[in-house]
Short mmCIF file of C-alpha atoms and ligand atoms in Angstrom, two decimals:
data_model
loop_
_atom_site.label_atom_id
_atom_site.label_comp_id
_atom_site.label_asym_id
_atom_site.label_seq_id
_atom_site.Cartn_x
_atom_site.Cartn_y
_atom_site.Cartn_z
CA MET M 1 11.06 -29.43 86.58
CA THR M 2 9.98 -25.94 88.40
CA LYS M 3 5.99 -25.71 88.26
CA ASN M 4 5.64 -22.36 88.18
CA TYR M 5 2.61 -20.12 89.60
CA TYR M 6 2.23 -16.23 88.28
CA ILE M 7 -0.75 -14.50 90.32
CA THR M 8 -1.79 -10.85 89.78
CA THR M 9 -3.62 -8.46 91.74
CA PRO M 10 -5.72 -5.28 90.03
CA ILE M 11 -3.56 -1.96 89.27
CA TYR M 12 -4.75 0.70 91.36
CA TYR M 13 -5.95 3.82 90.27
CA PRO M 14 -3.24 6.37 91.71
CA SER M 15 -6.39 8.89 91.99
CA ALA M 16 -6.45 9.04 96.11
CA LYS M 17 -4.87 7.00 98.75
CA PRO M 18 -4.87 3.52 98.72
CA HIS M 19 -8.03 2.48 101.27
CA MET M 20 -9.18 -0.75 103.12
CA GLY M 21 -10.55 -2.47 99.62
CA HIS M 22 -7.12 -2.32 98.10
CA ALA M 23 -5.55 -4.30 100.95
CA TYR M 24 -7.99 -6.81 100.34
CA SER M 25 -7.28 -7.73 96.98
CA SER M 26 -3.57 -7.56 97.61
CA ILE M 27 -3.77 -9.80 101.20
CA ILE M 28 -6.10 -11.78 99.14
CA ALA M 29 -3.63 -12.50 96.05
CA ASP M 30 -0.17 -12.83 98.40
CA PHE M 31 -1.99 -15.51 100.77
CA PHE M 32 -2.00 -17.40 97.80
CA ALA M 33 1.60 -16.52 96.39
CA ARG M 34 3.10 -17.36 99.88
CA PHE M 35 1.02 -20.50 99.64
CA LYS M 36 1.98 -21.55 96.43
CA ARG M 37 6.05 -21.08 97.26
CA ILE M 38 5.90 -23.27 100.05
CA GLU M 39 4.13 -25.61 97.97
CA GLY M 40 7.22 -25.61 96.00
CA TYR M 41 6.02 -23.68 92.98
CA LYS M 42 8.00 -20.79 91.46
CA VAL M 43 5.71 -18.13 92.08
CA PHE M 44 5.72 -14.28 89.99
CA PHE M 45 3.27 -12.37 91.69
CA LEU M 46 2.50 -8.81 90.94
CA THR M 47 0.96 -5.64 91.77
CA GLY M 48 1.21 -2.07 90.30
CA THR M 49 -0.59 1.00 89.62
CA ASP M 50 -3.11 2.02 86.64
CA GLU M 51 -1.74 5.62 85.61
CA HIS M 52 -3.38 6.70 82.72
CA GLY M 53 -7.05 7.46 81.45
CA LEU M 54 -9.51 11.12 82.32
CA LYS M 55 -9.79 10.12 86.04
CA ILE M 56 -6.24 9.96 86.65
CA GLN M 57 -5.81 13.61 84.33
CA ARG M 58 -8.99 14.81 86.20
CA ALA M 59 -7.99 13.92 89.77
CA ALA M 60 -4.26 15.82 88.88
CA GLU M 61 -6.23 19.01 87.51
CA ASN M 62 -8.05 18.72 90.79
CA ASN M 63 -4.86 18.83 92.91
CA LYS M 64 -3.07 21.77 90.66
CA LYS M 65 -0.52 19.05 89.82
CA LYS M 66 0.51 17.31 86.50
CA PRO M 67 -0.46 14.14 85.85
CA LEU M 68 3.09 12.28 85.78
CA GLU M 69 4.04 14.39 89.05
CA PHE M 70 0.60 13.60 90.62
CA CYS M 71 0.89 9.64 89.82
CA ASP M 72 4.64 9.43 91.24
CA GLU M 73 3.19 10.70 94.54
CA ILE M 74 0.35 8.60 95.14
CA SER M 75 1.89 5.44 93.59
CA LYS M 76 4.40 5.96 96.12
CA THR M 77 1.98 5.52 98.72
CA PHE M 78 0.58 2.47 96.97
CA LYS M 79 3.94 0.78 96.78
CA GLU M 80 4.79 1.61 100.47
CA LEU M 81 1.61 0.06 101.53
CA SER M 82 2.66 -3.02 99.91
CA LYS M 83 5.34 -3.15 102.38
CA ILE M 84 3.68 -1.90 105.42
CA LEU M 85 0.72 -5.32 104.51
CA ASN M 86 4.49 -7.15 104.16
CA LEU M 87 3.54 -8.52 100.64
CA SER M 88 5.72 -10.93 98.56
CA ASN M 89 5.31 -9.35 95.46
CA ASN M 90 7.91 -9.94 93.00
CA ASP M 91 7.30 -6.44 90.83
CA PHE M 92 5.43 -3.47 91.45
CA ILE M 93 4.25 -2.43 87.92
CA ARG M 94 3.19 1.74 86.63
CA THR M 95 1.46 2.27 83.36
CA THR M 96 3.68 4.89 83.16
CA GLU M 97 6.92 2.87 82.77
CA LYS M 98 8.41 2.39 79.32
CA ARG M 99 8.17 -1.45 78.96
CA HIS M 100 4.46 -1.17 79.41
CA HIS M 101 3.98 1.42 77.14
CA LYS M 102 5.88 -0.39 74.70
CA SER M 103 3.80 -3.66 75.39
CA VAL M 104 0.71 -1.88 74.72
CA GLN M 105 1.77 -0.18 71.31
CA ASN M 106 2.54 -3.86 70.27
CA LEU M 107 -0.72 -5.61 71.04
CA TRP M 108 -2.39 -2.98 69.64
CA ASN M 109 -0.01 -3.15 66.35
CA ILE M 110 -0.41 -6.74 66.62
CA LEU M 111 -4.63 -6.37 66.74
CA GLU M 112 -4.86 -3.49 63.84
CA LYS M 113 -2.69 -5.82 61.44
CA LYS M 114 -5.33 -8.84 62.09
CA GLY M 115 -8.21 -6.03 61.09
CA GLU M 116 -9.40 -6.20 64.65
CA ILE M 117 -9.63 -2.75 65.22
CA TYR M 118 -11.64 -0.15 62.76
CA LEU M 119 -11.85 3.63 62.94
CA SER M 120 -15.41 4.47 63.59
CA LYS M 121 -17.01 7.23 65.67
CA TYR M 122 -18.79 6.66 69.23
CA SER M 123 -21.65 8.22 71.21
CA GLY M 124 -22.94 6.60 73.72
CA TRP M 125 -22.65 6.95 77.44
CA TYR M 126 -18.87 6.88 79.51
CA SER M 127 -18.60 6.90 82.69
CA VAL M 128 -14.99 8.61 83.88
CA SER M 129 -15.11 7.30 87.22
CA ASP M 130 -15.11 3.62 86.16
CA GLU M 131 -13.34 4.23 82.78
CA ALA M 132 -16.71 2.60 80.97
CA PHE M 133 -18.97 2.68 78.28
CA TYR M 134 -22.37 2.02 78.84
CA LEU M 135 -25.39 1.39 76.43
CA ASP M 136 -28.64 3.23 77.13
CA ASP M 137 -30.17 0.57 78.86
CA GLU M 138 -27.08 0.17 81.10
CA VAL M 139 -27.91 3.96 82.63
CA GLU M 140 -30.69 5.59 84.76
CA THR M 141 -31.70 8.76 86.05
CA LYS M 142 -31.33 9.20 89.72
CA ASP M 143 -31.86 12.74 91.36
CA GLU M 144 -31.65 14.42 87.53
CA ILE M 145 -28.41 13.07 86.65
CA LYS M 146 -27.49 9.88 84.55
CA VAL M 147 -25.65 7.29 86.35
CA ALA M 148 -24.59 3.49 85.70
CA LYS M 149 -27.21 0.81 87.14
CA SER M 150 -24.23 -1.23 87.82
CA SER M 151 -21.98 1.01 89.90
CA GLY M 152 -24.08 4.20 90.65
CA SER M 153 -21.78 6.77 88.83
CA LEU M 154 -22.07 9.50 86.84
CA VAL M 155 -22.27 9.24 83.62
CA GLU M 156 -21.38 11.66 80.48
CA TRP M 157 -22.66 11.97 76.86
CA LEU M 158 -19.88 11.40 74.77
CA GLU M 159 -19.22 11.86 70.84
CA GLU M 160 -15.96 11.66 68.95
CA GLU M 161 -14.05 9.33 67.11
CA SER M 162 -13.08 6.29 67.94
CA TYR M 163 -11.05 3.24 67.10
CA PHE M 164 -13.32 0.37 67.82
CA PHE M 165 -12.07 -3.26 68.69
CA LYS M 166 -14.41 -6.15 67.06
CA LEU M 167 -15.59 -7.80 70.56
CA SER M 168 -18.78 -8.71 68.43
CA ASN M 169 -16.27 -11.34 66.50
CA TRP M 170 -15.30 -13.29 69.91
CA GLN M 171 -18.64 -13.96 71.82
CA ASP M 172 -19.04 -17.63 70.55
CA LYS M 173 -14.66 -18.20 71.27
CA LEU M 174 -15.73 -16.13 74.91
CA LEU M 175 -18.70 -18.83 75.51
CA GLU M 176 -16.85 -21.81 75.02
CA LEU M 177 -13.74 -20.87 77.26
CA TYR M 178 -16.37 -20.29 79.88
CA GLU M 179 -17.95 -23.62 79.75
CA LYS M 180 -14.84 -25.78 78.99
CA THR M 181 -12.99 -24.33 82.36
CA ASP M 182 -13.48 -22.71 85.42
CA PHE M 183 -11.74 -19.75 83.66
CA ILE M 184 -14.16 -17.42 85.90
CA LEU M 185 -15.12 -18.22 89.57
CA PRO M 186 -16.93 -17.94 91.92
CA ILE M 187 -19.53 -19.70 89.69
CA SER M 188 -22.34 -17.33 90.43
CA ARG M 189 -19.95 -14.69 89.04
CA LYS M 190 -19.72 -16.84 85.87
CA ASN M 191 -23.47 -16.80 85.49
CA GLU M 192 -23.39 -13.07 85.43
CA VAL M 193 -21.12 -13.14 82.62
CA VAL M 194 -22.00 -15.43 80.93
CA SER M 195 -26.01 -14.34 80.56
CA PHE M 196 -24.13 -10.63 79.84
CA VAL M 197 -22.17 -12.51 76.72
CA LYS M 198 -25.23 -14.49 74.83
CA GLY M 199 -27.22 -11.24 75.09
CA GLY M 200 -25.00 -10.18 72.75
CA LEU M 201 -21.39 -7.77 72.06
CA LYS M 202 -21.03 -4.79 70.68
CA ASP M 203 -17.80 -4.14 69.27
CA LEU M 204 -15.79 -1.83 71.85
CA SER M 205 -14.48 1.92 71.76
CA VAL M 206 -10.68 1.41 72.52
CA SER M 207 -9.24 4.74 71.83
CA ARG M 208 -10.41 8.30 73.16
CA LYS M 209 -9.26 11.93 71.09
CA SER M 210 -10.59 14.81 73.29
CA PHE M 211 -7.64 14.17 75.96
CA SER M 212 -3.70 13.04 76.10
CA TRP M 213 -2.68 11.13 79.15
CA GLY M 214 -2.46 8.05 77.52
CA ILE M 215 -0.50 5.84 75.71
CA GLN M 216 -0.65 6.94 72.29
CA VAL M 217 -2.00 5.05 68.96
CA PRO M 218 1.39 4.64 67.80
CA THR M 219 -0.09 4.72 64.05
CA ASN M 220 -2.71 8.19 65.03
CA LYS M 221 -1.04 10.59 67.51
CA GLU M 222 -4.60 12.26 67.57
CA HIS M 223 -5.37 9.08 69.67
CA VAL M 224 -4.86 7.43 73.13
CA ILE M 225 -4.96 4.01 73.82
CA TYR M 226 -8.69 3.47 75.97
CA VAL M 227 -7.40 3.21 79.48
CA TRP M 228 -8.50 -0.44 79.69
CA LEU M 229 -6.30 -1.96 77.33
CA ASP M 230 -3.65 -0.23 78.15
CA ALA M 231 -4.36 -1.26 81.57
CA LEU M 232 -5.05 -5.03 81.43
CA THR M 233 -1.77 -5.53 79.77
CA ASN M 234 0.15 -4.77 82.37
CA TYR M 235 -0.01 -8.01 83.47
CA LEU M 236 1.84 -9.39 79.70
CA SER M 237 4.44 -5.85 80.16
CA ALA M 238 5.78 -7.32 83.73
CA LEU M 239 6.53 -10.86 81.91
CA ASN M 240 8.92 -8.85 79.03
CA TYR M 241 6.13 -9.32 76.31
CA PRO M 242 6.30 -8.67 73.73
CA ASP M 243 9.54 -10.79 73.55
CA THR M 244 7.65 -13.90 74.01
CA ASN M 245 10.53 -15.77 73.97
CA ASP M 246 11.73 -14.38 77.02
CA GLU M 247 12.15 -16.68 80.27
CA MET M 248 9.45 -14.85 82.15
CA TYR M 249 7.00 -14.90 79.24
CA LYS M 250 7.51 -18.38 78.86
CA ASN M 251 7.57 -19.81 82.16
CA TYR M 252 4.44 -17.34 83.21
CA TRP M 253 2.30 -16.75 80.87
CA PRO M 254 -1.01 -17.48 80.62
CA ALA M 255 -1.08 -16.62 84.50
CA ASP M 256 -3.11 -18.40 86.95
CA VAL M 257 -5.08 -16.45 88.50
CA HIS M 258 -6.09 -12.49 88.13
CA MET M 259 -7.55 -11.78 91.66
CA ILE M 260 -9.85 -9.03 91.39
CA GLY M 261 -13.22 -7.24 93.01
CA LYS M 262 -16.54 -7.86 91.35
CA ASP M 263 -16.54 -4.50 90.05
CA ILE M 264 -14.08 -4.79 87.24
CA LEU M 265 -15.18 -8.20 86.13
CA ARG M 266 -16.55 -7.76 82.93
CA PHE M 267 -13.30 -6.09 81.70
CA HIS M 268 -11.61 -9.19 82.66
CA ALA M 269 -13.49 -12.06 81.68
CA VAL M 270 -14.80 -10.22 78.56
CA TYR M 271 -13.05 -7.83 77.39
CA TRP M 272 -9.41 -9.19 78.23
CA PRO M 273 -9.54 -12.82 76.80
CA ALA M 274 -11.26 -11.60 73.91
CA PHE M 275 -7.97 -9.24 73.03
CA LEU M 276 -5.97 -11.93 73.86
CA LEU M 277 -7.72 -14.65 71.67
CA ALA M 278 -7.32 -11.79 68.97
CA ALA M 279 -3.78 -11.32 69.10
CA ASP M 280 -3.69 -15.38 69.46
CA LEU M 281 -2.16 -15.05 73.10
CA PRO M 282 -3.66 -17.77 75.22
CA PRO M 283 -5.80 -16.10 77.46
CA PRO M 284 -5.42 -16.22 81.55
CA LYS M 285 -6.22 -19.73 83.27
CA ARG M 286 -8.61 -17.69 86.00
CA VAL M 287 -10.43 -14.74 86.87
CA TYR M 288 -11.29 -14.79 90.25
CA GLY M 289 -14.46 -11.65 90.98
CA HIS M 290 -13.74 -11.46 94.84
CA GLY M 291 -16.59 -9.00 96.88
CA TRP M 292 -16.12 -5.67 98.64
CA ILE M 293 -15.15 -5.19 102.36
CA LEU M 294 -18.22 -2.77 102.62
CA SER M 295 -18.27 -0.11 105.16
CA GLY M 296 -21.42 -0.26 107.21
CA GLU M 297 -23.69 -1.64 103.96
CA GLU M 298 -21.91 0.43 101.28
CA LYS M 299 -18.89 0.21 98.93
CA MET M 300 -16.46 2.50 100.27
CA SER M 301 -16.09 5.09 97.98
CA LYS M 302 -14.18 9.31 98.99
CA SER M 303 -17.31 11.10 97.36
CA LYS M 304 -19.45 8.98 100.30
CA GLY M 305 -16.24 9.79 102.77
CA ASN M 306 -16.77 6.33 104.32
CA ILE M 307 -13.28 5.11 103.40
CA LEU M 308 -12.03 2.80 106.24
CA ASP M 309 -7.92 3.29 106.23
CA PRO M 310 -6.45 -0.02 106.58
CA LEU M 311 -3.24 2.06 108.77
CA GLU M 312 -5.33 2.65 111.13
CA ILE M 313 -6.54 -0.95 112.35
CA ILE M 314 -3.12 -2.05 111.42
CA ASN M 315 -1.93 0.17 114.16
CA GLU M 316 -4.24 -0.49 116.30
CA TYR M 317 -4.04 -4.31 115.84
CA GLY M 318 -1.38 -5.14 113.91
CA LEU M 319 -1.10 -6.50 110.59
CA ASP M 320 -1.37 -10.05 111.07
CA SER M 321 -4.57 -9.17 112.92
CA LEU M 322 -6.21 -7.82 109.88
CA ARG M 323 -4.42 -10.27 107.97
CA TYR M 324 -5.96 -13.04 109.66
CA TYR M 325 -9.52 -11.34 109.75
CA LEU M 326 -9.65 -10.78 106.26
CA ILE M 327 -9.04 -13.71 105.52
CA LYS M 328 -10.99 -15.86 107.72
CA GLU M 329 -13.89 -13.71 108.27
CA VAL M 330 -14.98 -12.84 105.17
CA SER M 331 -17.07 -15.40 103.12
CA PHE M 332 -14.63 -15.58 100.33
CA GLY M 333 -15.94 -14.39 97.05
CA ASN M 334 -19.11 -12.45 98.89
CA ASP M 335 -19.03 -9.12 100.50
CA GLY M 336 -17.73 -8.65 104.19
CA ASN M 337 -17.29 -5.83 106.81
CA ILE M 338 -15.07 -5.32 109.50
CA SER M 339 -16.62 -5.08 112.73
CA LYS M 340 -14.48 -4.12 115.51
CA ASN M 341 -16.52 -6.44 117.72
CA LYS M 342 -15.93 -9.05 115.12
CA LEU M 343 -12.08 -8.24 114.38
CA ILE M 344 -11.27 -8.27 118.69
CA SER M 345 -13.33 -11.32 119.26
CA CYS M 346 -11.30 -13.21 116.32
CA ILE M 347 -7.84 -11.76 118.06
CA ASN M 348 -8.88 -13.14 121.15
CA SER M 349 -10.63 -16.18 120.37
CA ASP M 350 -8.49 -17.83 117.54
CA LEU M 351 -5.32 -15.76 117.68
CA ALA M 352 -4.22 -15.34 121.53
CA ASN M 353 -6.74 -17.99 123.27
CA ASN M 354 -6.46 -20.59 121.06
CA PHE M 355 -3.08 -20.49 119.27
CA GLY M 356 -1.31 -18.28 120.69
CA ASN M 357 -1.64 -19.86 124.59
CA LEU M 358 -1.12 -23.31 123.14
CA CYS M 359 2.18 -22.19 121.76
CA GLN M 360 2.92 -20.81 125.42
CA ARG M 361 1.81 -23.45 126.99
CA VAL M 362 3.38 -26.41 125.50
CA LEU M 363 7.14 -24.46 125.46
CA THR M 364 6.19 -23.73 129.20
CA PHE M 365 6.03 -27.05 130.14
CA THR M 366 9.03 -28.05 127.52
CA GLU M 367 11.02 -25.83 129.33
CA LYS M 368 10.11 -26.59 132.48
CA ASN M 369 10.15 -30.73 132.26
CA LEU M 370 12.85 -31.03 129.42
CA GLU M 371 15.41 -28.53 129.48
CA LEU M 372 13.74 -27.18 126.43
CA LYS M 373 14.34 -29.84 123.93
CA VAL M 374 12.39 -31.66 121.38
CA PRO M 375 11.99 -35.45 123.38
CA GLU M 376 11.90 -38.75 122.18
CA ASN M 377 8.97 -40.18 119.96
CA GLU M 378 9.95 -44.04 119.85
CA PHE M 379 6.63 -44.31 121.51
CA LEU M 380 3.71 -42.69 120.08
CA ASN M 381 0.01 -44.00 120.96
CA ASN M 382 -3.22 -44.26 118.81
CA ASP M 383 -4.20 -40.67 120.21
CA ASP M 384 -0.93 -39.03 119.36
CA LEU M 385 -0.64 -40.24 115.58
CA VAL M 386 -4.42 -39.82 114.73
CA LEU M 387 -4.15 -35.88 115.14
CA LEU M 388 -0.59 -35.99 113.87
CA ASN M 389 -1.64 -38.36 110.38
CA TYR M 390 -4.80 -36.08 109.94
CA PHE M 391 -2.37 -33.16 108.08
CA ASN M 392 -1.39 -36.30 105.81
CA GLU M 393 -4.53 -37.26 105.13
CA ASN M 394 -5.89 -34.24 104.16
CA TYR M 395 -2.75 -32.80 102.66
CA GLN M 396 -4.39 -32.99 99.02
CA LYS M 397 -7.13 -31.54 99.83
CA LEU M 398 -5.65 -28.49 101.67
CA ILE M 399 -4.06 -27.70 97.92
CA ASP M 400 -7.09 -28.57 95.70
CA TYR M 401 -9.18 -25.89 98.16
CA ILE M 402 -6.12 -23.60 97.14
CA ASN M 403 -6.56 -24.38 93.71
CA SER M 404 -10.23 -23.70 93.59
CA GLN M 405 -9.59 -20.89 95.64
CA ASN M 406 -12.46 -22.36 98.60
CA ILE M 407 -10.31 -19.90 101.70
CA ASN M 408 -12.66 -20.52 103.99
CA SER M 409 -12.57 -24.37 103.93
CA TYR M 410 -8.63 -23.64 104.19
CA MET M 411 -9.50 -21.72 107.26
CA ASN M 412 -11.82 -23.96 109.28
CA PHE M 413 -9.34 -26.74 108.65
CA ILE M 414 -6.46 -24.96 110.49
CA VAL M 415 -9.31 -23.55 113.15
CA ASP M 416 -10.14 -27.10 114.06
CA GLN M 417 -6.68 -28.47 114.23
CA MET M 418 -5.93 -25.47 116.20
CA PHE M 419 -8.82 -26.41 118.64
CA ALA M 420 -7.81 -30.10 118.50
CA ALA M 421 -4.07 -29.25 119.52
CA ASN M 422 -5.49 -27.76 122.31
CA LYS M 423 -7.77 -30.00 123.59
CA TYR M 424 -5.42 -33.26 123.17
CA PHE M 425 -3.02 -30.97 125.66
CA ASN M 426 -5.97 -30.91 128.09
CA ASP M 427 -7.17 -33.97 127.89
CA GLN M 428 -3.81 -35.67 127.62
CA GLU M 429 -2.77 -34.06 131.17
CA PRO M 430 0.55 -34.04 130.46
CA TRP M 431 1.39 -32.43 134.02
CA LYS M 432 -0.06 -35.50 135.92
CA LYS M 433 2.49 -37.64 133.83
CA LYS M 434 5.62 -36.59 135.12
CA GLY M 435 6.20 -40.29 136.49
CA ASP M 436 5.56 -41.83 132.95
CA LYS M 437 8.69 -40.68 130.47
CA LYS M 438 7.79 -42.39 127.66
CA ARG M 439 3.87 -40.80 127.57
CA LEU M 440 5.43 -36.96 128.82
CA ASN M 441 7.78 -37.59 126.01
CA SER M 442 5.04 -38.52 123.78
CA ILE M 443 2.29 -36.44 124.81
CA LEU M 444 5.20 -33.29 124.81
CA TYR M 445 6.25 -34.04 120.88
CA THR M 446 2.99 -34.42 119.12
CA SER M 447 2.00 -30.88 121.05
CA LEU M 448 5.40 -29.59 119.36
CA GLU M 449 5.17 -31.41 115.96
CA LEU M 450 0.94 -30.11 115.57
CA ILE M 451 2.60 -26.32 116.61
CA ARG M 452 5.23 -26.99 113.39
CA LYS M 453 1.93 -28.21 111.08
CA ILE M 454 -0.39 -25.36 111.95
CA SER M 455 2.25 -22.51 112.28
CA ILE M 456 3.04 -24.31 108.41
CA LEU M 457 -0.50 -23.87 107.62
CA LEU M 458 -0.76 -19.84 109.29
CA TYR M 459 2.48 -18.96 106.90
CA PRO M 460 0.13 -17.56 104.15
CA VAL M 461 -2.40 -16.28 106.62
CA ILE M 462 -0.39 -14.41 109.13
CA PRO M 463 3.75 -14.64 107.78
CA GLN M 464 5.30 -12.61 110.57
CA SER M 465 3.45 -14.75 113.45
CA SER M 466 3.88 -18.11 111.86
CA LEU M 467 7.73 -17.25 111.34
CA LYS M 468 7.96 -16.26 114.84
CA ALA M 469 6.01 -19.66 116.04
CA LEU M 470 8.79 -21.23 113.72
CA ASN M 471 11.42 -20.10 115.10
CA ILE M 472 10.72 -22.12 117.92
CA PHE M 473 11.95 -24.49 115.93
CA ASN M 474 15.02 -22.62 114.56
CA ILE M 475 12.61 -23.15 110.98
CA LYS M 476 13.33 -20.12 108.72
CA GLU M 477 11.13 -18.56 106.13
CA ASN M 478 13.61 -20.24 103.18
CA ASN M 479 12.61 -23.83 104.72
CA ILE M 480 9.32 -24.04 105.25
CA TYR M 481 7.72 -27.07 103.21
CA LEU M 482 4.41 -27.73 103.02
CA GLU M 483 4.85 -31.15 102.32
CA SER M 484 6.89 -31.48 105.34
CA ILE M 485 3.39 -30.98 107.52
CA LYS M 486 3.12 -34.83 105.89
CA ASN M 487 5.73 -35.83 108.22
CA ASN M 488 5.05 -36.38 112.04
CA THR M 489 8.91 -37.01 112.76
CA PHE M 490 10.21 -33.63 111.69
CA LEU M 491 11.68 -32.65 114.59
CA LYS M 492 14.42 -34.29 115.79
CA SER M 493 14.90 -35.17 119.34
CA GLY M 494 17.25 -33.25 121.29
CA LEU M 495 16.91 -30.30 119.07
CA ALA M 496 17.65 -27.12 121.55
CA LEU M 497 13.63 -25.39 121.32
CA ASN M 498 13.78 -21.21 121.03
CA LYS M 499 11.59 -19.37 123.33
CA ILE M 500 9.12 -17.19 121.84
CA ASP M 501 7.43 -13.93 123.02
CA ILE M 502 4.08 -13.18 123.63
CA LEU M 503 2.80 -14.15 119.94
CA PHE M 504 -0.76 -12.32 120.21
CA ASN M 505 -1.73 -9.64 123.02
CA LYS M 506 -5.60 -10.10 123.89
CA VAL M 507 -7.58 -6.95 123.35
CA VAL M 508 -9.93 -5.63 125.83
CA SER M 509 -13.08 -4.06 123.85
CA ASN M 510 -14.11 -0.58 125.22
CA ASP M 511 -17.44 -0.88 124.22
N1 MSP A 601 -7.47 0.57 88.00
C1 MSP A 601 -8.58 -0.14 87.84
C2 MSP A 601 -8.41 -1.84 87.70
C3 MSP A 601 -7.04 -2.03 86.59
S1 MSP A 601 -6.99 -3.97 86.66
C4 MSP A 601 -5.44 -4.25 85.06
C5 MSP A 601 -9.16 -0.45 88.92
N2 MSP A 601 -8.75 0.02 90.25
S2 MSP A 601 -8.99 0.60 91.69
O1 MSP A 601 -8.45 1.50 92.51
O2 MSP A 601 -10.28 1.05 91.45
O3 MSP A 601 -9.90 -0.99 92.27
C6 MSP A 601 -8.90 -1.83 91.81
C7 MSP A 601 -9.47 -3.30 93.13
O4 MSP A 601 -9.75 -2.86 94.19
C8 MSP A 601 -10.82 -3.75 92.83
O5 MSP A 601 -11.58 -4.42 91.46
C9 MSP A 601 -10.74 -4.20 93.85
O6 MSP A 601 -10.28 -5.66 93.50
C10 MSP A 601 -10.66 -3.26 94.83
N3 MSP A 601 -11.28 -2.58 96.06
C11 MSP A 601 -11.62 -1.45 95.44
N4 MSP A 601 -12.89 -1.12 96.52
C12 MSP A 601 -13.00 -2.21 96.98
C13 MSP A 601 -13.94 -2.56 98.33
N5 MSP A 601 -14.62 -1.65 98.49
N6 MSP A 601 -13.80 -4.13 98.70
C14 MSP A 601 -12.92 -4.92 98.22
N7 MSP A 601 -12.09 -4.64 96.78
C15 MSP A 601 -12.36 -3.36 96.63
O7 MSP A 601 -10.54 -0.15 89.04
#
């Protein structure tokens, strides 16, 4: 039976061009998508742009453009970024697409028919920048202006007729969902959400009347649907919802993970499952709220003028270096920042000196002594097997790390094995074994197998470089199987190896 896996990134606001924070969410999701693919899953990986609402309407006005024209332009830059980041997404959804409109209006109709939505009047605070409603005790006055405590965003007083979703009905069901499963990770985030929900849920305003850039309420043309109800539904539209008999829906819903930043946890972990439960649809299996990539000590924002541009880093250091850094150096779940010094030391020590050097040394040696062919493997001794078996022994553990989004343990495993393989090559001193053919063959065979296994584990992290390394053995992208790391004699003796260019150049710091 095929095993399916559905992972999503948040859909990004095309209000300004993408920055490092967006790149981070996408790279992380891509890492999981690629891992699950080589593990043998049929993966559907979705990303896209969130194009309605007052925030976008105002951004378009400021740029003297019509909203759709403005969205077309900026959404394109997000699509381009997904190529530049080498994302393996299977679809890119835009909320201005027909398929999405249909899906959202359908969900609305179901909620309305079930009596989960009613018409009333909203009066309270609203932040356009967060597209969120706030209660009195969630706002404060700073420098004489009212801002949301959680985000620091400006809030405006709002009074208008609005449809409400009966969120207050779902408190117990939500708490049950949080307790029964690992629905919210990391745990610290789960605790925040649980205490928010235990504090009592108010009904949620789900339509707006004072502007028009959105999806119309099907039964009342004067209202547009609240942008978060609209946006969250993208996860279903891409599966051809409302057709619940469609293969896409049947194979991929409920989603395995919505990968999001901690700033949008409430929408994903409270509102989204409540909408779904109210419509009799299963909630996603997990919402993972990762931390922020800070610029200095602060979250990046246009108003603070501290935006880190992923393209600059990629142009200077290369994509895989950036991917490696974000995946390995940021303690996953917590905030992290990008320091050039740390990035350079990562490239030099882990990638160039450690992994790159291992590949280079072993290949050069094989070329000089074994005509660049895989040697015999009949006489592997205990030193060799201990290292090789380590992958087999930890196979399930590696999968468990990924299933619980424990990226850092996964990366520690790889780094330890890169060190161990280098140490092995040094300690075994193959250059002194030229007279002992059996031993020489075993050392080189083991070293080549270690390179193969490590390269496979690196594939989700640094796909381009991993593929270069795997090309030594003629292994192509469609033929990478995680399970093959359990095999100590995968490489056939006599196989001709391909040479590789230098994988990573060392970077000299100018500081
Ligand atoms: N459009 C909504 C999401 C709708 S999902 C149904 C939105 N868009 S956003 O463009 O403002 O940000 C989306 C995501 O980008 C954040 O949740 C987070 O995952 C990521 N990041 C934005 N800034 C970030 C950092 N500084 N650091 C890390 N990730 C951040 O919210």
